[in-house]
mmCIF file of C-alpha atoms in Angstrom:
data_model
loop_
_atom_site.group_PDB
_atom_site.id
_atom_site.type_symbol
_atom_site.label_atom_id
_atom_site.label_comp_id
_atom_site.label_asym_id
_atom_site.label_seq_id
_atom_site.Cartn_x
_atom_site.Cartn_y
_atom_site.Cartn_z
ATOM 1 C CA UNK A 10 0.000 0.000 0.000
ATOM 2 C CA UNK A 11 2.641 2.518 0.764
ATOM 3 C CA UNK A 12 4.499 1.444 -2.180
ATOM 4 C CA UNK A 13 1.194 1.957 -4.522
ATOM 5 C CA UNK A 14 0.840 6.011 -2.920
ATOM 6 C CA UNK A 15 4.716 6.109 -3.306
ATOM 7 C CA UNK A 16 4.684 5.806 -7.035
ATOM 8 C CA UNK A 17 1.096 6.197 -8.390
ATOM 9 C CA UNK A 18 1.026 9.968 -8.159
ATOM 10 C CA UNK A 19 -0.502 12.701 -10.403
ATOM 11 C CA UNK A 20 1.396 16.110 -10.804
ATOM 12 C CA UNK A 21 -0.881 18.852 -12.123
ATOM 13 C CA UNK A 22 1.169 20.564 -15.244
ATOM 14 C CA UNK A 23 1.634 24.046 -13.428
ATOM 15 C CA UNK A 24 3.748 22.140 -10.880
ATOM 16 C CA UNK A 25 7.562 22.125 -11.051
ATOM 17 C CA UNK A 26 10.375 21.065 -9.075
ATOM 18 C CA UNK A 27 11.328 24.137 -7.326
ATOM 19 C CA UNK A 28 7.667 24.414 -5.838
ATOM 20 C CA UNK A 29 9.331 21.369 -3.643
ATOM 21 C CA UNK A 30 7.425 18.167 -2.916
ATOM 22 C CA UNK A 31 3.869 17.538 -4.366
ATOM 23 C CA UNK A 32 2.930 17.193 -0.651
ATOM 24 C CA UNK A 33 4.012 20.706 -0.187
ATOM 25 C CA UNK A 34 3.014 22.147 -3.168
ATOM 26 C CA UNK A 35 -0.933 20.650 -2.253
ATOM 27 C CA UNK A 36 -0.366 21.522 1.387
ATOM 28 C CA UNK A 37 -0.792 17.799 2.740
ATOM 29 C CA UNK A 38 1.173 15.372 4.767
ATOM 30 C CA UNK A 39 2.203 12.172 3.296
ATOM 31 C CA UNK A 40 0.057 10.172 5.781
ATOM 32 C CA UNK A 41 -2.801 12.028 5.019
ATOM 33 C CA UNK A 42 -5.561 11.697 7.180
ATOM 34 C CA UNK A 43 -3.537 9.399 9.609
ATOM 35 C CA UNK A 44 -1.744 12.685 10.753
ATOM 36 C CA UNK A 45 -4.899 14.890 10.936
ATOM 37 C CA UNK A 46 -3.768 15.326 15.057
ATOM 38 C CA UNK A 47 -0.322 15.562 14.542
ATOM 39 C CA UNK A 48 0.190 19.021 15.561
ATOM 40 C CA UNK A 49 -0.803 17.483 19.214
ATOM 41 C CA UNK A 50 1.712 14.893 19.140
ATOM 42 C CA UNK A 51 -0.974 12.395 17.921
ATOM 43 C CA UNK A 52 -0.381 9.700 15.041
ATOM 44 C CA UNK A 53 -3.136 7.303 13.768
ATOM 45 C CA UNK A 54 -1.787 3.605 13.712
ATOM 46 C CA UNK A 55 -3.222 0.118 13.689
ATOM 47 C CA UNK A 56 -2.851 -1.709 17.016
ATOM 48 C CA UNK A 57 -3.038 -5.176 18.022
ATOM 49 C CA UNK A 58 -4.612 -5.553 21.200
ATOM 50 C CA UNK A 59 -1.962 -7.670 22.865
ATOM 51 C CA UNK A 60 -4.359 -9.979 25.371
ATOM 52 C CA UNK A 61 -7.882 -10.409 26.427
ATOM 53 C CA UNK A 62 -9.429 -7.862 27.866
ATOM 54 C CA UNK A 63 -13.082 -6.999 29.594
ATOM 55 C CA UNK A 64 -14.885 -3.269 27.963
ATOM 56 C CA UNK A 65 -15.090 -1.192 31.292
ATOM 57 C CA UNK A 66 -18.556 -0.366 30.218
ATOM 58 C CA UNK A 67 -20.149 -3.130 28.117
ATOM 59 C CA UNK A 68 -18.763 -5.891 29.780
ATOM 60 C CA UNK A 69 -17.559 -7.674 26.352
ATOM 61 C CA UNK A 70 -14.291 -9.333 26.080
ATOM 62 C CA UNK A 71 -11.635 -8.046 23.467
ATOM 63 C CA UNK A 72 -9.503 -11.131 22.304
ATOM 64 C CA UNK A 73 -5.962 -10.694 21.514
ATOM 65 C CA UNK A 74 -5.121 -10.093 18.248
ATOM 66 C CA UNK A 75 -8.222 -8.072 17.191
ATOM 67 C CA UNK A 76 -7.125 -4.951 15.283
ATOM 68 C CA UNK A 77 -7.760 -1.082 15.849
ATOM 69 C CA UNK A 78 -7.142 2.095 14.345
ATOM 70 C CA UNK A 79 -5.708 4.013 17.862
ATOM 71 C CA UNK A 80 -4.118 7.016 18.502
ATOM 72 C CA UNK A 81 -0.653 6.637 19.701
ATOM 73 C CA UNK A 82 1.410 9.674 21.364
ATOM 74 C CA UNK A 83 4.439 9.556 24.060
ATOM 75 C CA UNK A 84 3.012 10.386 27.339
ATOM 76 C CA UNK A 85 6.531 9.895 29.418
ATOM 77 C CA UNK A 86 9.826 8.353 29.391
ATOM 78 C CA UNK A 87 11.150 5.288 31.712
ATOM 79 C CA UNK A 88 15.002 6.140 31.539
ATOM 80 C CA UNK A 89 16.050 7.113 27.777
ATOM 81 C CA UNK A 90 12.748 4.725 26.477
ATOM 82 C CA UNK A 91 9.720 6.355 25.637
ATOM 83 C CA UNK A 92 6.438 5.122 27.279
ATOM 84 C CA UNK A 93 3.899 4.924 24.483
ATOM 85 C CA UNK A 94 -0.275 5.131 25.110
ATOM 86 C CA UNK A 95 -3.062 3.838 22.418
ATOM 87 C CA UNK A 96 -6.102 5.267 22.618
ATOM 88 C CA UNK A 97 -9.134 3.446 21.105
ATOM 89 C CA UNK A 98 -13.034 2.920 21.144
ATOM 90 C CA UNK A 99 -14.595 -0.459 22.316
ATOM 91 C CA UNK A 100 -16.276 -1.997 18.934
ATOM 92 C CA UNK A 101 -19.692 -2.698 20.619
ATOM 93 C CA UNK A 102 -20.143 0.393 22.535
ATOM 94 C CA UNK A 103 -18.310 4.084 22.660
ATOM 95 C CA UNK A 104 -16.230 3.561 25.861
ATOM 96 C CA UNK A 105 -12.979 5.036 25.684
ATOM 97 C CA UNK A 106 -9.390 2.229 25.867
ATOM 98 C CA UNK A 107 -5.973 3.330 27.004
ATOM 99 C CA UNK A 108 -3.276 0.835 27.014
ATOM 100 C CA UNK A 109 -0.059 2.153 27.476
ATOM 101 C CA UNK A 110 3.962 0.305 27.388
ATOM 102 C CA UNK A 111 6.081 -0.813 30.277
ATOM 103 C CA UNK A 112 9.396 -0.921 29.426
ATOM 104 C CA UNK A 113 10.207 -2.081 33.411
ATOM 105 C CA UNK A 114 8.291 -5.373 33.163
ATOM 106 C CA UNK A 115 8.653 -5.080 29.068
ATOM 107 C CA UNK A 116 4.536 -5.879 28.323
ATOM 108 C CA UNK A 117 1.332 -4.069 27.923
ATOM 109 C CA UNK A 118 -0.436 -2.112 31.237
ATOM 110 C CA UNK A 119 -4.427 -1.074 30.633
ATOM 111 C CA UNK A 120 -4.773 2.259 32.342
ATOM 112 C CA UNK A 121 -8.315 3.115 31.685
ATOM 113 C CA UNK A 122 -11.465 2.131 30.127
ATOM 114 C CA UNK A 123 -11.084 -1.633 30.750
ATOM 115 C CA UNK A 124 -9.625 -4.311 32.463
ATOM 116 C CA UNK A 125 -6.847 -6.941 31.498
ATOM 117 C CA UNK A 126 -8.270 -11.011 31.604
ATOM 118 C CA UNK A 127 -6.567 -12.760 33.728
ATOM 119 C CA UNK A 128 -5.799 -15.946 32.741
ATOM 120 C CA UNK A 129 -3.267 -19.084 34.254
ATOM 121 C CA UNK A 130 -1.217 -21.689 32.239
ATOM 122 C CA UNK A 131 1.507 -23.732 32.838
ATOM 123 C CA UNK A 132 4.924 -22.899 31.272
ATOM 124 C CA UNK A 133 4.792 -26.607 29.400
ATOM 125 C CA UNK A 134 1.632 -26.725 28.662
ATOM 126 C CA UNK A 135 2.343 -23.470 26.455
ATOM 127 C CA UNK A 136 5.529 -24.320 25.701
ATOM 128 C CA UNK A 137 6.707 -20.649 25.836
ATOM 129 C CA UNK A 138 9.827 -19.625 27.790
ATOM 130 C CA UNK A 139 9.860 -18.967 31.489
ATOM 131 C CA UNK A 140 11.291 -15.762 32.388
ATOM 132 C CA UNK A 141 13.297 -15.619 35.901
ATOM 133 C CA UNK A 142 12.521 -13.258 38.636
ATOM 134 C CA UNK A 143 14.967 -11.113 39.987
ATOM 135 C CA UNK A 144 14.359 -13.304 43.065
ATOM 136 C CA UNK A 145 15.805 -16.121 41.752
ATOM 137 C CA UNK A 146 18.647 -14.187 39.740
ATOM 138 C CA UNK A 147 19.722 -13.358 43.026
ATOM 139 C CA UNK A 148 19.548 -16.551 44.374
ATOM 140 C CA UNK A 149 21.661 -18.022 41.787
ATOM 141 C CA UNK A 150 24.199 -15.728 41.955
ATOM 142 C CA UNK A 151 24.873 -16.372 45.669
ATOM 143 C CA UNK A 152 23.819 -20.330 46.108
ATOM 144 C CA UNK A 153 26.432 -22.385 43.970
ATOM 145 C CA UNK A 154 24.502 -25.370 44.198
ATOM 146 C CA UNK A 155 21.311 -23.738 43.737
ATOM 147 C CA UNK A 156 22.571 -22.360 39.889
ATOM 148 C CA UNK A 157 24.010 -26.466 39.716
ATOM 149 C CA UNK A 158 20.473 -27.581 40.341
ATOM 150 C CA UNK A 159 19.202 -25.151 37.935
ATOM 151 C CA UNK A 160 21.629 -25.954 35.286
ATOM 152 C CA UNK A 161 20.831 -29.504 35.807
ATOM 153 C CA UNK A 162 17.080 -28.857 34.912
ATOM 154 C CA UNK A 163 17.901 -27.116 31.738
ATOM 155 C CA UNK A 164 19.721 -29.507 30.972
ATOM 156 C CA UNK A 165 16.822 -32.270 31.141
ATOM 157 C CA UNK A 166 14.489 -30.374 29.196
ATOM 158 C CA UNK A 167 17.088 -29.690 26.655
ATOM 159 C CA UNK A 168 18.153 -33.535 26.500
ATOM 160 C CA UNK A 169 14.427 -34.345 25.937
ATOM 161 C CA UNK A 170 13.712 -31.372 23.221
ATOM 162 C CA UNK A 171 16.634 -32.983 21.584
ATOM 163 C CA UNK A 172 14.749 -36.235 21.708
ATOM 164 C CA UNK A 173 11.831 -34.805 20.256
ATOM 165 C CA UNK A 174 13.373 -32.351 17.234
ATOM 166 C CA UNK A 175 15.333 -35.928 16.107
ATOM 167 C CA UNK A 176 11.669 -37.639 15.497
ATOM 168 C CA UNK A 177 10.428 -34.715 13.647
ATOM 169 C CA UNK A 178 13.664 -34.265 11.805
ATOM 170 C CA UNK A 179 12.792 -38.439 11.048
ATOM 171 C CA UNK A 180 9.412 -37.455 10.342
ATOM 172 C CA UNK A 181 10.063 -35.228 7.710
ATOM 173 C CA UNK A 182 12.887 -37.168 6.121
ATOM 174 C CA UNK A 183 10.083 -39.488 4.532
ATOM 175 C CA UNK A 184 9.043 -36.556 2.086
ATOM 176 C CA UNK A 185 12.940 -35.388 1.676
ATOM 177 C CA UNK A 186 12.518 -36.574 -2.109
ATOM 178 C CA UNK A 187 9.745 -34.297 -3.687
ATOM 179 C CA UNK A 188 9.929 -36.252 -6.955
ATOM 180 C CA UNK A 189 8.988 -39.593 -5.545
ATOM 181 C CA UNK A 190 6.558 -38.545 -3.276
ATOM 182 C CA UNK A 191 4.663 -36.342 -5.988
ATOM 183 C CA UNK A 192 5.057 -39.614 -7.945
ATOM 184 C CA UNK A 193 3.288 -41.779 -5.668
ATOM 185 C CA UNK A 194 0.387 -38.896 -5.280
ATOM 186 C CA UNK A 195 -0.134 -38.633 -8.708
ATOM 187 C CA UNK A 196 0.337 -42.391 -9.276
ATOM 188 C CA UNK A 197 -2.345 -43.315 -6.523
ATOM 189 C CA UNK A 198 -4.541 -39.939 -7.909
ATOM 190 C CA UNK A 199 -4.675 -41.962 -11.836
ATOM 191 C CA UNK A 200 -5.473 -45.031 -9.786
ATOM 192 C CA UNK A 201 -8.350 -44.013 -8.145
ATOM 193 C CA UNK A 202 -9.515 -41.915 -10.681
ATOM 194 C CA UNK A 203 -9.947 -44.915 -13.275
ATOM 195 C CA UNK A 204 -11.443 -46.498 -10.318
ATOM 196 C CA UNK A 205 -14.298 -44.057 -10.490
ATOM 197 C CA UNK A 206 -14.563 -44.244 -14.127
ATOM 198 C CA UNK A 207 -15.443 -47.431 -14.206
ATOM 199 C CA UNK A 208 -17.839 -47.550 -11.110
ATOM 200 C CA UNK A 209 -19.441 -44.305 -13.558
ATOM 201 C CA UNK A 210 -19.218 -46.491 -16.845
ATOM 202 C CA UNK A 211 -20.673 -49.269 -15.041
ATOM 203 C CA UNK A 212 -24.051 -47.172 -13.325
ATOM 204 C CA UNK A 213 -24.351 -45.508 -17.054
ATOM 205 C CA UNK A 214 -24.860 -48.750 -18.350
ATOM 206 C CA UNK A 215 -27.389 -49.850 -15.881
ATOM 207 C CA UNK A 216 -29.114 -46.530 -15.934
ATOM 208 C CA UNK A 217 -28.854 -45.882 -12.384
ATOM 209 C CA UNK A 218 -29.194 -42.078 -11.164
ATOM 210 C CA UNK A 219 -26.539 -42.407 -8.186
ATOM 211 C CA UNK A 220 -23.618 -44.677 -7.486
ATOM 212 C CA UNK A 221 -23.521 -48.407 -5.906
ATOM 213 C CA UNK A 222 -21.462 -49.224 -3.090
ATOM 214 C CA UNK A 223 -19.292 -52.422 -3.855
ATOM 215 C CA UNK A 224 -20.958 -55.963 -3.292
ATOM 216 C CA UNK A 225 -19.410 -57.811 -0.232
ATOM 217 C CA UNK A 226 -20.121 -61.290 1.181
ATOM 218 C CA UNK A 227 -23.374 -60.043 3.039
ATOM 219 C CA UNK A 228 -24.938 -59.040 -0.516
ATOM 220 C CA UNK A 229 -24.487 -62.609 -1.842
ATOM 221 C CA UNK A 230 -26.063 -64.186 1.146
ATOM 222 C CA UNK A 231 -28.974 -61.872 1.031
ATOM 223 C CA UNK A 232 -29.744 -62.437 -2.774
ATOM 224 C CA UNK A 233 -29.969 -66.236 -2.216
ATOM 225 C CA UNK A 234 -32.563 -66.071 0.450
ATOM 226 C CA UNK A 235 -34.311 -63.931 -1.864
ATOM 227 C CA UNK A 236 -37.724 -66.351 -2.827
ATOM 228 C CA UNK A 237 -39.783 -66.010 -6.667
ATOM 229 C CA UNK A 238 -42.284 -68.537 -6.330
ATOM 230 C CA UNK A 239 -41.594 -72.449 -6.175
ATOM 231 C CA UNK A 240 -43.920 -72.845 -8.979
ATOM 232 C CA UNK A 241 -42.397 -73.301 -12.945
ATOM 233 C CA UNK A 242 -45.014 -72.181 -15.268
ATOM 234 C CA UNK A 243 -46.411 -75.636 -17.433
ATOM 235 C CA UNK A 244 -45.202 -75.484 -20.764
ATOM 236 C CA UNK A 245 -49.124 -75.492 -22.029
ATOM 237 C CA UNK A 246 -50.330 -72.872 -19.473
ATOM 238 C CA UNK A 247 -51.772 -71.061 -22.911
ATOM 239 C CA UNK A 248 -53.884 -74.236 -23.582
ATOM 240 C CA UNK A 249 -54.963 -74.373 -19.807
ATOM 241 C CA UNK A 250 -55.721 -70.796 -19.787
ATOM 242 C CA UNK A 251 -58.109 -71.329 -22.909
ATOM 243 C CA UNK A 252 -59.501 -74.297 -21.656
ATOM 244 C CA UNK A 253 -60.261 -72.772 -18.175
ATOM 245 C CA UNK A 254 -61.882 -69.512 -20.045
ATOM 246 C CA UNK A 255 -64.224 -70.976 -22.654
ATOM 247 C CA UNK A 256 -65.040 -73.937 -19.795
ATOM 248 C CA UNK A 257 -68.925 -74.116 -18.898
ATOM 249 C CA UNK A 258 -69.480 -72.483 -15.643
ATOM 250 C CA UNK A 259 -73.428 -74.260 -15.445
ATOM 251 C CA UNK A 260 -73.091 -77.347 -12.973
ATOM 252 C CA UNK A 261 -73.196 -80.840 -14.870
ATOM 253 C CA UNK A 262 -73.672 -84.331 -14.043
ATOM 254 C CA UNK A 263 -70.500 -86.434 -12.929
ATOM 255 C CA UNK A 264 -71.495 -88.928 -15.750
ATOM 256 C CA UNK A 265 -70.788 -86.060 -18.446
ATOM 257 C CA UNK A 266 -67.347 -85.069 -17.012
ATOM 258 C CA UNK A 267 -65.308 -86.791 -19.314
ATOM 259 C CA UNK A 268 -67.781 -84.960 -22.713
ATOM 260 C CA UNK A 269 -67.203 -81.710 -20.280
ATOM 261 C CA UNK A 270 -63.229 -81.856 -20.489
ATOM 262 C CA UNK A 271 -63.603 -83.522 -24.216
ATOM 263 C CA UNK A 272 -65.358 -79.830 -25.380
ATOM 264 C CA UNK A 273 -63.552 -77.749 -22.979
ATOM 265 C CA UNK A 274 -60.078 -78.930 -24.947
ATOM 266 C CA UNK A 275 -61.775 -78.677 -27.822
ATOM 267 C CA UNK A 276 -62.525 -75.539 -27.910
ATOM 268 C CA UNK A 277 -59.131 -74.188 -26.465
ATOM 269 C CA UNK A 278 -57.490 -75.657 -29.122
ATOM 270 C CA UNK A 279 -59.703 -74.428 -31.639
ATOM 271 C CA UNK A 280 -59.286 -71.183 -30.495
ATOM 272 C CA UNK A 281 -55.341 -71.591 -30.215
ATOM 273 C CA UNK A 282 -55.382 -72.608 -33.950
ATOM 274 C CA UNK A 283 -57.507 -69.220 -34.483
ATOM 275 C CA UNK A 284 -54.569 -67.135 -32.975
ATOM 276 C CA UNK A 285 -52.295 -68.887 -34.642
ATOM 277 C CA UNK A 286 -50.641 -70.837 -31.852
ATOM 278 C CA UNK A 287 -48.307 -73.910 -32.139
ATOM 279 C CA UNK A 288 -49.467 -76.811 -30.017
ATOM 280 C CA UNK A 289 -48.155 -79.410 -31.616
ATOM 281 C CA UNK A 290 -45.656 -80.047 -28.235
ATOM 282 C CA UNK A 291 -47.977 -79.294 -25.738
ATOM 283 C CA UNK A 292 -49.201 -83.088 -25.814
ATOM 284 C CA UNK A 293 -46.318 -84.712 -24.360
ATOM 285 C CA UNK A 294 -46.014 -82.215 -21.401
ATOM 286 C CA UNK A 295 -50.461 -81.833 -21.032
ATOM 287 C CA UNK A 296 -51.667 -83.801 -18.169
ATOM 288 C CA UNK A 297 -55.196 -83.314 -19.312
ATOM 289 C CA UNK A 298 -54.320 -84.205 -22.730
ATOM 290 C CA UNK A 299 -52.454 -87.687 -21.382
ATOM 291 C CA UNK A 300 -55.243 -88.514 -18.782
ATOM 292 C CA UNK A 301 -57.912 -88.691 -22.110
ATOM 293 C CA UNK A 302 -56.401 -90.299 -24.861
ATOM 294 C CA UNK A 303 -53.780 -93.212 -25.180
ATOM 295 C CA UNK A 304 -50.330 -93.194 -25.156
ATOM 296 C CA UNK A 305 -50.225 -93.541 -28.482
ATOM 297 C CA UNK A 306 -53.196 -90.520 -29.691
ATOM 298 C CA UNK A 307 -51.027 -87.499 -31.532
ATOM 299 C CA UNK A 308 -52.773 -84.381 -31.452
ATOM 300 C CA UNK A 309 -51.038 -82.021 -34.013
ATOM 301 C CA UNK A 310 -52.834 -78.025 -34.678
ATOM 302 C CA UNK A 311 -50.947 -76.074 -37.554
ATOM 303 C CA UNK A 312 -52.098 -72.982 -38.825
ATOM 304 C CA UNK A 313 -52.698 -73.049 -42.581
ATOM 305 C CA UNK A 314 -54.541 -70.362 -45.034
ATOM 306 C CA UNK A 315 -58.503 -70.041 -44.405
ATOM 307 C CA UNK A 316 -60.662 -70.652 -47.119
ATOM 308 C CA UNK A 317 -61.994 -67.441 -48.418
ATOM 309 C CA UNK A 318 -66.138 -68.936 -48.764
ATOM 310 C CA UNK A 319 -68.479 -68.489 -45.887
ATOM 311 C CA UNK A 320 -68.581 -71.308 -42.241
ATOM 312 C CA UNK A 321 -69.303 -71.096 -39.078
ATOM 313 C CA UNK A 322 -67.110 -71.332 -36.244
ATOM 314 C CA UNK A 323 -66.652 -75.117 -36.562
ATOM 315 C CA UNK A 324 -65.486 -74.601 -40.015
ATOM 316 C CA UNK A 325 -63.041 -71.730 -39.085
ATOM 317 C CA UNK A 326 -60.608 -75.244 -38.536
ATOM 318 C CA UNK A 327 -60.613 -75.992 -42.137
ATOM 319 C CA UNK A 328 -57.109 -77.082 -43.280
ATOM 320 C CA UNK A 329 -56.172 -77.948 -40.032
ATOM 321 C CA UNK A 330 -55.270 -81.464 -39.606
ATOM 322 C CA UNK A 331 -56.282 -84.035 -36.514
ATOM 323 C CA UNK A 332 -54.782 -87.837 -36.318
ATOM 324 C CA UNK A 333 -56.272 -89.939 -33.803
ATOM 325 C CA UNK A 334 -55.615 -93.233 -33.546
ATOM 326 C CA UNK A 335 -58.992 -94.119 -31.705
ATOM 327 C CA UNK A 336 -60.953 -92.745 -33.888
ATOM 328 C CA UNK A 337 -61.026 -95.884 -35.557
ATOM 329 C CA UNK A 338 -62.768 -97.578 -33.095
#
């Protein structure tokens, strides 16, 4: 951004170089409206607030890290080091922030407006570096064994971070050889990708609107429990089916059952021959057909060209041929 106002300028043709700067010759300061209060020592800046804090009038907590346009100005010194204060406005209401630097205990103080989170950790748990008192500074300067014990401890945790950087150092040594490893990816990538090709190919073909999951063991023991019927169709269900429709439903005498089932096939198979249906191997497989005649009776219905003059239905047979053997008798 600075660079971009550095360099992307516009100089009005009446200006010249002896006018001085084009800041000067328009009467602005390069920071523009940032420097609007700098006559009272004030610049604009961006701060990041640098922990949690609770709005002194609100009650809502600020986390760390959220961003602010403040006004920053020196308000003291602590020895030759200037002691700096931000000034900003809470974001949910319009209560007034001052956090100013201490260069003694090197952090952040809040001086007004608001009040700083406390919050307790343990040094490992963070893994951030514990700073020593002046206490124990002291301590260490005038116990000998005392800066031996301390010594001792650093060097424990320092014998175990050791530990610790070696696995990671092992752990990244498996991807030390970019080429191989983006060969594998891309190798495994193809792989999978023909993978999913096929499984699409394979749902295309079956016209299927979404994708199957692979068939497993559980899938083939379902689909043989799966039942249709333990009936087979008879191979002369069509001649049943006409018999049964053009049977007499009137009651008759038990002494005219045979002449009943006599007509009833007669009539299905004239009307077979009618639609034009082969029955010439429904005889062997008919049980009705081997219950009435011998062994040895051939019944034999072929389709042939009607004769154009005039019958009745009995007629409508002609040119089909019968051969019975009892008819002889």
């Amino acid at each position: 951004m600075a660079e971009r106002k550095a360099v992307n300028k516009w100089y009005p043709p009446d200006w010249d170089p002896s006018k001085g700067s084009i800041n000067q010759y328009r009467g602005q300061h390069p920071l523009r409206d940032r420097a609007r209060k700098l006559d009272q020592g004030i610049l604009v800046i961006r701060f990041e607030m640098p922990f949690n804090i609770w709005c002194g009038q609100c009650e809502r907590m600020i986390a760390k890290g959220v961003r602010f346009n403040a006004e920053k100005k020196c308000v003291g010194k602590y020895f030759t080091t200037k002691i700096w204060e931000f000034t900003m406005k809470c974001p949910s209401c319009s209560n007034v922030i001052t956090v100013q630097t201490d260069p003694k205990n090197t952090e952040y103080v809040v001086v007004g407006g608001g009040r700083r989170k406390v919050e307790d950790f343990d040094v490992d748990d963070a893994e951030v570096i514990e700073f020593m008192d002046d206490e124990t500074r002291a301590k260490i300067n005038a116990d000998p064994m005392f800066a031996l014990d301390v010594r001792g401890s650093h060097k424990l945790k320092a014998d175990l971070d050791a530990e610790r950087i070696r696995e990671l150092i092992d752990l990244q040594s498996q991807f030390e050889d970019d080429y191989a490893t983006s060969r594998k990816l891309r190798s495994d990538f193809r792989t999978a990708k023909r993978v999913r090709l096929e499984e699409a190919k394979e749902a295309h073909r079956d016209n299927l609107p979404y994708p199957l999951l692979p068939a497993s063991k559980t899938d083939e023991l379902e689909s043989t429990r799966v039942w249709f019927g333990n009936e087979k169709p008879s191979p002369n269900h069509h001649l049943e089916r006409l018999s049964k429709r053009h049977a007499t439903i009137l009651p008759v005498a038990s002494s005219t059952s045979g002449s009943r089932k006599v007509h009833s096939r007669s009539a299905a198979i004239e009307l077979a021959a009618r639609r034009g249906i082969n029955i010439s191997s429904f005889r062997k497989h008919s049980p009705s057909l081997s219950t009435s005649h011998p062994p040895s009776s051939t019944i034999r219905v072929t389709r042939k060209q009607r004769s154009k003059s005039p019958s009745n239905g009995s007629a409508s047979l002609l040119g089909s041929q019968y051969d019975d053997d009892d008819d002889d008798d």
